[in-house]
mmCIF file of C-alpha atoms and ligand atoms in Angstrom:
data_model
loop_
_atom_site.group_PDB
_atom_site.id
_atom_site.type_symbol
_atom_site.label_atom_id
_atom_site.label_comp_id
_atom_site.label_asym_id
_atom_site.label_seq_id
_atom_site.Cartn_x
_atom_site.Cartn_y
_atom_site.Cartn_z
ATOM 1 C CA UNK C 1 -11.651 6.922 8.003
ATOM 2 C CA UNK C 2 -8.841 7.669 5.292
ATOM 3 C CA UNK C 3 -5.550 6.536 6.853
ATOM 4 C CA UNK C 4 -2.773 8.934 5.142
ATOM 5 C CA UNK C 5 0.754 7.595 6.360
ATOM 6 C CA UNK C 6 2.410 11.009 6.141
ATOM 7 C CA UNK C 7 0.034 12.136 8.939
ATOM 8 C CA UNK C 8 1.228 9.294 11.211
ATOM 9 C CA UNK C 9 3.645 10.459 14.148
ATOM 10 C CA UNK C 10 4.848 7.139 14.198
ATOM 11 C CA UNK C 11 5.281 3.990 11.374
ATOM 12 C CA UNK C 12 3.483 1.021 12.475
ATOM 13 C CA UNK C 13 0.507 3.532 14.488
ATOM 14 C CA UNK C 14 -0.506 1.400 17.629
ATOM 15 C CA UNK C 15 -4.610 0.351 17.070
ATOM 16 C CA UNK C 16 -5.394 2.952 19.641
ATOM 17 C CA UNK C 17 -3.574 5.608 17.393
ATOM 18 C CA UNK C 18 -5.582 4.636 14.251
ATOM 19 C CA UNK C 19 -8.482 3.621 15.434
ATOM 20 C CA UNK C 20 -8.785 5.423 19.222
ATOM 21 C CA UNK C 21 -9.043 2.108 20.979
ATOM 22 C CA UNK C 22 -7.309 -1.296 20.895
ATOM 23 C CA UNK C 23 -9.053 -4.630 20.320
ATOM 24 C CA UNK C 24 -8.083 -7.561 17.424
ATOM 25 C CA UNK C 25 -6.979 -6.111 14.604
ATOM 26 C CA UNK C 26 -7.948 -7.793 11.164
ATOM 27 C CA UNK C 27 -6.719 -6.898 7.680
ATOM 28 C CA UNK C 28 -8.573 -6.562 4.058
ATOM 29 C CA UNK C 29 -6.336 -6.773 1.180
ATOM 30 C CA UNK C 30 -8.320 -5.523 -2.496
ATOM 31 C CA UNK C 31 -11.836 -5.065 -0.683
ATOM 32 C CA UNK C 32 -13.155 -3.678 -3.616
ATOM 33 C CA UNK C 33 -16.344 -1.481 -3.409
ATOM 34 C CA UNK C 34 -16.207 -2.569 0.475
ATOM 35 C CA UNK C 35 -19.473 -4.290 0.585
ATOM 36 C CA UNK C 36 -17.490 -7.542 2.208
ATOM 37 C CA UNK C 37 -16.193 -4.897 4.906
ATOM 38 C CA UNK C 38 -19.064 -3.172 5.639
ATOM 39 C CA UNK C 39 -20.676 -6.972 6.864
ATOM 40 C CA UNK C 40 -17.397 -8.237 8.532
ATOM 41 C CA UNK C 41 -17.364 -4.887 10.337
ATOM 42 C CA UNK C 42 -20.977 -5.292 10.906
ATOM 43 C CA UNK C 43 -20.477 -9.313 11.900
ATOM 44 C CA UNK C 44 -17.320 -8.410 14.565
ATOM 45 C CA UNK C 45 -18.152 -4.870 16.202
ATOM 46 C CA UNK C 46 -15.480 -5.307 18.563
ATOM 47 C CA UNK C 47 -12.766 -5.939 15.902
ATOM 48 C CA UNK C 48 -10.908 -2.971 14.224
ATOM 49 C CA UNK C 49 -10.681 -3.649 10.315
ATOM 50 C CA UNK C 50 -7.799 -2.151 8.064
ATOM 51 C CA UNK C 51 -8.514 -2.292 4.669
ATOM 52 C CA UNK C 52 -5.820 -1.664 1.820
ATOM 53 C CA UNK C 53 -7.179 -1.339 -2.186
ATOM 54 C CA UNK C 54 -4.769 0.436 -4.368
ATOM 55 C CA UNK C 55 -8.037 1.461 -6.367
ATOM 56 C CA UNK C 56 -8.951 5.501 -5.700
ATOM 57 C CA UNK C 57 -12.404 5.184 -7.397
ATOM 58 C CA UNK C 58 -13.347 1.969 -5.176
ATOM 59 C CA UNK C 59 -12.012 3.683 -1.800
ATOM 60 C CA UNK C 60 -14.334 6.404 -3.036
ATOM 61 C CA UNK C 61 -17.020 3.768 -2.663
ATOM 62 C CA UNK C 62 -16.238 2.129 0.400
ATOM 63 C CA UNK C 63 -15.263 5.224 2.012
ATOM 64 C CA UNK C 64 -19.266 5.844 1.425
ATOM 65 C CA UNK C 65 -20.306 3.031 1.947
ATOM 66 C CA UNK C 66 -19.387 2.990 5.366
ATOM 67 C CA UNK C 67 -20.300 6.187 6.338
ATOM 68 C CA UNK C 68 -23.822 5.505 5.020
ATOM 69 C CA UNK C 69 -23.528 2.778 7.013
ATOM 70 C CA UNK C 70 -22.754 4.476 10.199
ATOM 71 C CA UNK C 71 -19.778 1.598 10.666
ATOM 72 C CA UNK C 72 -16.900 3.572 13.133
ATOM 73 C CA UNK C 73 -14.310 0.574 13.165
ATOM 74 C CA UNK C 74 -13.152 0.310 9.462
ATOM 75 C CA UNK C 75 -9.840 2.583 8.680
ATOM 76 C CA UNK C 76 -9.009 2.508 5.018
ATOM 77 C CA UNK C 77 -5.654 3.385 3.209
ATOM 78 C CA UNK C 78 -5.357 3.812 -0.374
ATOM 79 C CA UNK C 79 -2.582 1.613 -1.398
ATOM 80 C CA UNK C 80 -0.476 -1.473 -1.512
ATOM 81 C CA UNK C 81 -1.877 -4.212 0.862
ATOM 82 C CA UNK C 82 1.804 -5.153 1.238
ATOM 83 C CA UNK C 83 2.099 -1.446 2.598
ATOM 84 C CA UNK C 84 -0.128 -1.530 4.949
ATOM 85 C CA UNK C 85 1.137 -4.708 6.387
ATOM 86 C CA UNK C 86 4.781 -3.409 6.500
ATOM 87 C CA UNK C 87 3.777 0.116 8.001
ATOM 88 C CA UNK C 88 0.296 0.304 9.136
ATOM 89 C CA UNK C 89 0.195 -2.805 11.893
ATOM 90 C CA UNK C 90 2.788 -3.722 14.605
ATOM 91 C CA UNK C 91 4.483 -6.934 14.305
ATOM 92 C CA UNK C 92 2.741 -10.333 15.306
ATOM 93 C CA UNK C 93 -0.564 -8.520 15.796
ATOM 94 C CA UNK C 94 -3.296 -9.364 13.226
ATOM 95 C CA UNK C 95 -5.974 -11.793 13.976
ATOM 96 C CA UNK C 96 -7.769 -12.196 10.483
ATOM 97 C CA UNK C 97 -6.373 -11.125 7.141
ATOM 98 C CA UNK C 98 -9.170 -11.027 4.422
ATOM 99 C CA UNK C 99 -8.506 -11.764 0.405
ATOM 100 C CA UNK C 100 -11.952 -12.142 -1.443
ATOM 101 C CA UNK C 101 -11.119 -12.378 -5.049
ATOM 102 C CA UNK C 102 -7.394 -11.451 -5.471
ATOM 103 C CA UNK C 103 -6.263 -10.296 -9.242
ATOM 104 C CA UNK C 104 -5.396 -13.828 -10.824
ATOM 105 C CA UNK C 105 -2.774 -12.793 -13.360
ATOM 106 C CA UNK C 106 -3.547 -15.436 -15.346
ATOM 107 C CA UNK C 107 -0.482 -14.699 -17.937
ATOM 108 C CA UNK C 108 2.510 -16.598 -17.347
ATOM 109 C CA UNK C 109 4.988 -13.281 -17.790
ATOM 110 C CA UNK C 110 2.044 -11.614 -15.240
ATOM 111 C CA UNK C 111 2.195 -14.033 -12.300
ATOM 112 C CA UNK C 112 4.996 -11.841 -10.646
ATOM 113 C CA UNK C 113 2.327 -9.415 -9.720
ATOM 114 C CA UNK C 114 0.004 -12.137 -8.022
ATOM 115 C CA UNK C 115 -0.110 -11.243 -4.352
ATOM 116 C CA UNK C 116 -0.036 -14.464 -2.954
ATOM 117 C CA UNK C 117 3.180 -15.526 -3.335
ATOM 118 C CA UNK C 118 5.808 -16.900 -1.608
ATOM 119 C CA UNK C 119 7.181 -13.739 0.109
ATOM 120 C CA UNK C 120 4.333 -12.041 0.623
ATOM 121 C CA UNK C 121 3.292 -15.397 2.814
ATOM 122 C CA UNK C 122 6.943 -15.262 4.987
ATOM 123 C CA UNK C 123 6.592 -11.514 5.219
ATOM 124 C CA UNK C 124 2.862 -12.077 6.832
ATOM 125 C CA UNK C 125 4.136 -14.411 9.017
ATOM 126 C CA UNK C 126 5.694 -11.430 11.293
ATOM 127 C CA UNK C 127 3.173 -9.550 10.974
ATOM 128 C CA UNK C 128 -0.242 -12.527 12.088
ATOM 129 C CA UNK C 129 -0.263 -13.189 15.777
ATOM 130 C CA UNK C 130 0.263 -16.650 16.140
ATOM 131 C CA UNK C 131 -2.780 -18.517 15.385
ATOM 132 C CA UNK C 132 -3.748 -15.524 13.211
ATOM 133 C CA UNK C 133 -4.941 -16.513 9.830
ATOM 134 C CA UNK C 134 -5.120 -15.387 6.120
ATOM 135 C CA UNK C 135 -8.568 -16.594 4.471
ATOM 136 C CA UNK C 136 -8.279 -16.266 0.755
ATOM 137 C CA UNK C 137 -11.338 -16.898 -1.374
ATOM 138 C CA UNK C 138 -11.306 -17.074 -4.945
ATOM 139 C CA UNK C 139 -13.056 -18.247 -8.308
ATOM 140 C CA UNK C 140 -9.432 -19.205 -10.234
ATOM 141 C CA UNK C 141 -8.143 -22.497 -9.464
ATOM 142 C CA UNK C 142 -5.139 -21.905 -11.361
ATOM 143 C CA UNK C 143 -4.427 -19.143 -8.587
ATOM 144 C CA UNK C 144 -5.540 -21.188 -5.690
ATOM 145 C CA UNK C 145 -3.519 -24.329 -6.541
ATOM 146 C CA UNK C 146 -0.137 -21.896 -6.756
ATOM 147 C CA UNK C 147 -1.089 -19.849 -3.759
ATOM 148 C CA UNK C 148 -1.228 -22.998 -1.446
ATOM 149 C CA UNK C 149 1.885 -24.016 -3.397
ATOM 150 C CA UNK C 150 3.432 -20.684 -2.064
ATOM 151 C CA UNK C 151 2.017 -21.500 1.167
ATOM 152 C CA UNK C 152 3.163 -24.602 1.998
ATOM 153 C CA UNK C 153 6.828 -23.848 0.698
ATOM 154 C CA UNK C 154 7.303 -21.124 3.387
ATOM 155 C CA UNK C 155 6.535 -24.221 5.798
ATOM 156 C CA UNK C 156 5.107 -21.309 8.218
ATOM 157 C CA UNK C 157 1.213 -22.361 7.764
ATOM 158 C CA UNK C 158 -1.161 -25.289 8.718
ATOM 159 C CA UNK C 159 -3.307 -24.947 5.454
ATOM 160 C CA UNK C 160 -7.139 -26.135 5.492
ATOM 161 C CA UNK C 161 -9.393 -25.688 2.235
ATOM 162 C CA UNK C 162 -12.810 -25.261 2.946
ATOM 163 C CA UNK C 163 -16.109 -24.535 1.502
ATOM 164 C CA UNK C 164 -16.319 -20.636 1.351
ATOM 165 C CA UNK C 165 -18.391 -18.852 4.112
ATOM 166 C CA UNK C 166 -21.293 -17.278 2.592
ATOM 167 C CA UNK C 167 -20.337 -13.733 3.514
ATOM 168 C CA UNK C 168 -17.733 -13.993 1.468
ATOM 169 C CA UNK C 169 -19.626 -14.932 -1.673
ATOM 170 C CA UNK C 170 -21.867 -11.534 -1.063
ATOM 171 C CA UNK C 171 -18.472 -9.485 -2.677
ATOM 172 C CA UNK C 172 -19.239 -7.534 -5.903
ATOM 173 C CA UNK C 173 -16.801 -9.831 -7.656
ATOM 174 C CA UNK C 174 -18.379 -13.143 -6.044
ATOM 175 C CA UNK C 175 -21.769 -12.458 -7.447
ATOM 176 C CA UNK C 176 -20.715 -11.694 -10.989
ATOM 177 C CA UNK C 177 -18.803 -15.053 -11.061
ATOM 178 C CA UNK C 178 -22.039 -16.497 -9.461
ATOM 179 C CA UNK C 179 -24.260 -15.270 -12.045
ATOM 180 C CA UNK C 180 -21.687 -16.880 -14.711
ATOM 181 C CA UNK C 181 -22.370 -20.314 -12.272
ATOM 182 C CA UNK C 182 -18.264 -20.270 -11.824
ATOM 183 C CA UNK C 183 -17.169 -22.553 -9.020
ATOM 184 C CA UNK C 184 -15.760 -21.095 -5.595
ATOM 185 C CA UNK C 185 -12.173 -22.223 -4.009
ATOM 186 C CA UNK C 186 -11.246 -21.155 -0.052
ATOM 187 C CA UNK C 187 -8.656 -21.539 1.624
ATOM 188 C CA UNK C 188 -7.401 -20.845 5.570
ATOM 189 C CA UNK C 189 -3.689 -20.319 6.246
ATOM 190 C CA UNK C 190 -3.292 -20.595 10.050
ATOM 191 C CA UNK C 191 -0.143 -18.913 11.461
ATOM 192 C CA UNK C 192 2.223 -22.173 12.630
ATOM 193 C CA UNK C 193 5.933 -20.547 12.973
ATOM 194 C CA UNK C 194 7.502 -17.238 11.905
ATOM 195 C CA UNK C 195 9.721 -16.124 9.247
ATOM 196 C CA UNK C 196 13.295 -15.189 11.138
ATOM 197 C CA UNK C 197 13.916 -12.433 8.641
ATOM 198 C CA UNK C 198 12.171 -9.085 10.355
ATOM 199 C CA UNK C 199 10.272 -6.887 8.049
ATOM 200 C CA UNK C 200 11.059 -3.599 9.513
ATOM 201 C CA UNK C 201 8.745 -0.426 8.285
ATOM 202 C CA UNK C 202 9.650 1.756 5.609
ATOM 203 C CA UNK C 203 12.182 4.606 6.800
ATOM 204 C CA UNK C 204 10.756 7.960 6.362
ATOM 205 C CA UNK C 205 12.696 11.325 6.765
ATOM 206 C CA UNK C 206 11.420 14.592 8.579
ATOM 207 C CA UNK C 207 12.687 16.582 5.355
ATOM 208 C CA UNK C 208 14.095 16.856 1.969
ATOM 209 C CA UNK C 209 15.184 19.961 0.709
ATOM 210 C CA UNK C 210 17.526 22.597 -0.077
ATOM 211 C CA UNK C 211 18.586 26.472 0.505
ATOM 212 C CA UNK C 212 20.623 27.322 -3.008
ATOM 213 C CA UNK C 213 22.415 30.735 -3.334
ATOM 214 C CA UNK C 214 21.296 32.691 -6.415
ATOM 215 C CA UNK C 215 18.487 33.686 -8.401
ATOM 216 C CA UNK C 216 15.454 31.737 -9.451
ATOM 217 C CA UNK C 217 16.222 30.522 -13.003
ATOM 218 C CA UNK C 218 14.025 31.773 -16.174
ATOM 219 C CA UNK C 219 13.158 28.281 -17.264
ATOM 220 C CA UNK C 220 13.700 24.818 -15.268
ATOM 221 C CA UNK C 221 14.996 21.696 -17.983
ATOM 222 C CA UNK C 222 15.182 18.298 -15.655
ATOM 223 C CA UNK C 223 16.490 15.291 -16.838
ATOM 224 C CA UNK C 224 14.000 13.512 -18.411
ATOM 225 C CA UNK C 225 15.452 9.670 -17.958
ATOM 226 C CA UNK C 226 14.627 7.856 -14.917
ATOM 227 C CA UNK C 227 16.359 8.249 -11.935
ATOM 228 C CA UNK C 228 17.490 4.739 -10.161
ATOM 229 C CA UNK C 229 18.227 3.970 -6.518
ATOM 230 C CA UNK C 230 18.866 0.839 -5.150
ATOM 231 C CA UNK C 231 15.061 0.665 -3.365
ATOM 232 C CA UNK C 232 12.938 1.760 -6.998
ATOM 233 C CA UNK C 233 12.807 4.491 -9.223
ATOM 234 C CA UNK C 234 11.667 8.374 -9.776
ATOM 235 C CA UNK C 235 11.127 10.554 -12.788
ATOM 236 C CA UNK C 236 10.285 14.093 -13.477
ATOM 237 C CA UNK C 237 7.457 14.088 -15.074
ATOM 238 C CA UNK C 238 6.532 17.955 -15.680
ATOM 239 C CA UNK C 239 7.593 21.615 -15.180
ATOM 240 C CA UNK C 240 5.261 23.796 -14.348
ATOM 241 C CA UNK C 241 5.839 27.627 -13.465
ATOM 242 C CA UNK C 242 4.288 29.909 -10.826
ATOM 243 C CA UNK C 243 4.257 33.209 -9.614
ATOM 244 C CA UNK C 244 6.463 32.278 -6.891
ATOM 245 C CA UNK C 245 8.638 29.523 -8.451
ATOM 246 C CA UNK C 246 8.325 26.290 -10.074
ATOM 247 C CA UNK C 247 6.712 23.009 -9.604
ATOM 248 C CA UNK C 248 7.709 19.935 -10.705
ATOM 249 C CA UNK C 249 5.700 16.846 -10.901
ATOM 250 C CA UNK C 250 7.237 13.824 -9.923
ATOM 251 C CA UNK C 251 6.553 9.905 -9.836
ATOM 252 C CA UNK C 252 8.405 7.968 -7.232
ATOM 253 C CA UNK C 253 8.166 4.339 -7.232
ATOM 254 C CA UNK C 254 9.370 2.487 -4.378
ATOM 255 C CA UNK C 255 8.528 -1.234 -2.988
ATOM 256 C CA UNK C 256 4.848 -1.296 -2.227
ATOM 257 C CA UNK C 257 4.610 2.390 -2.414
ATOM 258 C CA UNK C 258 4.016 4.539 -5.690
ATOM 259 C CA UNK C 259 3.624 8.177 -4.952
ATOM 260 C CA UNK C 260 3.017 10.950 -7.414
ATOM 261 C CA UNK C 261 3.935 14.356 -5.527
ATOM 262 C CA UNK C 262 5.048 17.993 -6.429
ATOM 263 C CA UNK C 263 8.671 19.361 -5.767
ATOM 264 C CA UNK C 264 9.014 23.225 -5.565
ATOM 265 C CA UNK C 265 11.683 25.335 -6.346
ATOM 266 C CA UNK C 266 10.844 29.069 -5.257
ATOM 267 C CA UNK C 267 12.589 31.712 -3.270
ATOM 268 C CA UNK C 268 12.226 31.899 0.465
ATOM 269 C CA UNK C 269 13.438 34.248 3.388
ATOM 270 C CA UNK C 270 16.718 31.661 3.608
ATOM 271 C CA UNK C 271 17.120 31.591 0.082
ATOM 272 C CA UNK C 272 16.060 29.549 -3.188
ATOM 273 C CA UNK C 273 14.463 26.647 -1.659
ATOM 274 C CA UNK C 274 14.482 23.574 -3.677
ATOM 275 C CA UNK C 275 12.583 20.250 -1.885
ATOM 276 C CA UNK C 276 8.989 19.008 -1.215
ATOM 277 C CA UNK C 277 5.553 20.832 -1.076
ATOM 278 C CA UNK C 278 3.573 19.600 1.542
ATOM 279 C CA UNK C 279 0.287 19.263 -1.102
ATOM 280 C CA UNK C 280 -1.029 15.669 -0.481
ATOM 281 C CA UNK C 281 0.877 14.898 2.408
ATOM 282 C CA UNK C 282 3.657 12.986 0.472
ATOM 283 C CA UNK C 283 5.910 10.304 2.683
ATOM 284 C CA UNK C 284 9.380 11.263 2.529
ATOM 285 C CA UNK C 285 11.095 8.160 1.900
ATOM 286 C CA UNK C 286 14.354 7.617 0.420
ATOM 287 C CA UNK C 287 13.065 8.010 -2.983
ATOM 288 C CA UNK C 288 12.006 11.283 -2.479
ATOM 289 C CA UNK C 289 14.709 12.117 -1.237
ATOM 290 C CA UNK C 290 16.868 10.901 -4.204
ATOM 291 C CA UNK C 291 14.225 12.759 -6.466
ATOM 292 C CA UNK C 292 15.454 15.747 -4.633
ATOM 293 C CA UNK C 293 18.993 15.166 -4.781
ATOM 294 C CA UNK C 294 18.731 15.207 -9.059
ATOM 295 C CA UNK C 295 16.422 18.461 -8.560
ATOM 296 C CA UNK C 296 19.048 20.099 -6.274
ATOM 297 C CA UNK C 297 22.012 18.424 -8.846
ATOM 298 C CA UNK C 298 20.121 20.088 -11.920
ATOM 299 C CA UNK C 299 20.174 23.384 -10.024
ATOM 300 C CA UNK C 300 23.931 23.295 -9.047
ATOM 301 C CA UNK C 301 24.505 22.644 -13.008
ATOM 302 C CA UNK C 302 22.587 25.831 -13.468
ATOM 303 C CA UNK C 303 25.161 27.672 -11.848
ATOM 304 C CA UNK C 304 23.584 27.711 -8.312
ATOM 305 C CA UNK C 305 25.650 27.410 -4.745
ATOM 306 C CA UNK C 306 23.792 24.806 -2.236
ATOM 307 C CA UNK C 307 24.341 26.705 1.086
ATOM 308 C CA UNK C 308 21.941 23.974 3.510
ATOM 309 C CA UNK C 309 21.532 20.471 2.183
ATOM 310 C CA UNK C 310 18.652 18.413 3.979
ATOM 311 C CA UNK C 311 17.809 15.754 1.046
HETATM 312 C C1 SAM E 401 -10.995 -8.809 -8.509
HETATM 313 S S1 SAM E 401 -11.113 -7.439 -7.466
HETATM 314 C C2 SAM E 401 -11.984 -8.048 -6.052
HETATM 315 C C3 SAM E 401 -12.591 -6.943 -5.215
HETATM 316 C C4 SAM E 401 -13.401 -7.416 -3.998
HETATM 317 N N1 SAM E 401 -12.582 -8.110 -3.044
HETATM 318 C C5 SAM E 401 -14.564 -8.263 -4.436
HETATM 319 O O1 SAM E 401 -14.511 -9.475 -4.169
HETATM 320 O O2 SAM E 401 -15.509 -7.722 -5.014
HETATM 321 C C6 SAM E 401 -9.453 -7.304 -6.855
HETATM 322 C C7 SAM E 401 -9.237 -6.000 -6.105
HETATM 323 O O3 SAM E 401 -7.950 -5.997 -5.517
HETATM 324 C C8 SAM E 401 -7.369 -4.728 -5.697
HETATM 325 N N2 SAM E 401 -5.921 -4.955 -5.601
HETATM 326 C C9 SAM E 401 -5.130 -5.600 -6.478
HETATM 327 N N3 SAM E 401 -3.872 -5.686 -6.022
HETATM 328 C C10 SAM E 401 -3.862 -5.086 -4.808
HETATM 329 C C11 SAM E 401 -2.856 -4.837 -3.819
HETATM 330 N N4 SAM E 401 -1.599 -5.242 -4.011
HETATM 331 N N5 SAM E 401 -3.199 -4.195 -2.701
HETATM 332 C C12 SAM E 401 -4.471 -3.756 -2.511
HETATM 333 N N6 SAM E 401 -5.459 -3.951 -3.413
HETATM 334 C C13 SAM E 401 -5.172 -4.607 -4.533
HETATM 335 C C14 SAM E 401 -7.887 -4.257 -7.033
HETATM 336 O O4 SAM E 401 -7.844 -2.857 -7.183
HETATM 337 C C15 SAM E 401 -9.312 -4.779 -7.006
HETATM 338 O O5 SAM E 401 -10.198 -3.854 -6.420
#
């Protein structure tokens, strides 16, 4: 039910790959504790339902939810909804994409992180079939008037505002703002043209690692200052050691994707390898790789001879 990216032989999986059959794919973006996908899955049996929420404790929930439930067509991934759109769906093939209650980020200096925004909107566009749809519900009209604003200055959407359905004012978040007697704001965004920029998936590497020449080192000191690449950031975040090496904690921050994952350095049969541990099933993207590059760097300044170089 838990869709882990690294496990994917192939970025965008077809439907029948993630979910073992095809039929019209449709999207959640933030579904919170899941109740609103547990109905919609409920409400379209034939449809298969992605849902992205970058949450771990509410895909904890959901992920129960719907196996209380007994519901077989929901896959979840924990994560960026703009993620899952870039890697998780082929191009031009989602019927519905859900919003129910999107973060307002109501501060000025905040409204960068809103998700509905101008980009997000052209990048969609190559991703909906045509006629596919994004339904956004919400209880900030602040945040609706600039989403259709975003909308409408892609020129890629026929934009209707509706009265929300009622299944979408069942959401955790809905029935709070209920209870407060706040008022409700839908809108449908119905696919119209496409965006010509493509939005290809992110690249991902079979490896990233190492063989050194020489002896594992007594103590490991990384730099501690963040390492840049063009696509985001990493940093070293601890050392720890082991009985067969070291492991180092790292943070890598790309677009859409954050990933916390452990680098080893420990001897092998080929020699000191220095690269990624498999634990959690990291992606190796090109910031991992450039995480692996400073580990191998530090290690040359140690003194140590790089004798295969896969990072
Ligand atoms: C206000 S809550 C609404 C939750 C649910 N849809 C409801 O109506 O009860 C917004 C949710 O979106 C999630 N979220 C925020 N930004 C996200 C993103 N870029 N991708 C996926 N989920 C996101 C948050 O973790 C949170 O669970």
């Amino acid at each position: 039910m838990l869709v882990r990216p690294a496990l994917l032989p192939e970025l965008p999986p077809s439907p029948k790959a993630l979910f073992g059959r095809e039929g019209p794919l449709a999207v959640e973006v933030g579904f919170g504790d899941g109740r609103f996908t547990a109905l919609y899955a409920k409400a379209h049996p034939g449809r298969l339902i992605l849902g992205a929420e970058v949450s771990a404790g509410s895909v904890q929930r959901a992920l129960r939810r719907l196996r209380r439930e007994g519901i077989g067509n929901v896959r979840l991934y924990l994560g960026e909804g703009g993620f899952a759109l870039r890697n998780l769906v082929p191009e031009r093939s989602i019927l519905e994409v859900i919003v129910n209650f999107p973060d307002p980020w109501p501060k000025k200096r905040h409204q960068g992180r809103r998700l509905l925004r101008e980009a997000f909107f052209r990048r969609l566009s190559t991703r909906l079939a045509q006629g596919g749809r994004l339904l956004l519900t919400t209880d900030h009209e602040e945040y609706f008037r600039f989403a259709l604003e975003e909308a409408e200055r892609t020129g890629l959407y026929r934009i209707e505002t509706a009265p929300p359905p009622e299944a979408h004012l069942l959401t955790k978040y809905a029935l709070k703002w209920r209870e407060m007697g706040r008022p409700f704001f839908h809108a449908v965004f119905t696919k119209e043209a496409e965006d010509p920029h493509p939005w290809p998936p992110i690249r991902r590497y079979p490896m990233a690692h190492a063989l050194l020449r020489g002896p594992l080192p007594e103590a490991l000191a990384l730099p501690q200052a963040p390492i840049r690449f063009p696509q985001g950031v990493a940093l070293f975040l601890e050392v720890a050691k082991g009985e067969r090496g070291f492991y180092v904690l790292t943070h890598v921050e790309e677009e859409d994707l954050t990933q916390d994952l452990l680098l080893e350095v420990r001897q092998s049969a080929h020699g000191l390898y220095a690269g990624v541990s498999r634990l959690g099933h990291p992606l190796i993207t090109q910031g991992v790789k450039e995480a692996v590059k400073a580990l191998v760097g530090a290690l040359e300044g140690m003194g140590l001879e790089v004798v295969q170089d896969h990072t």
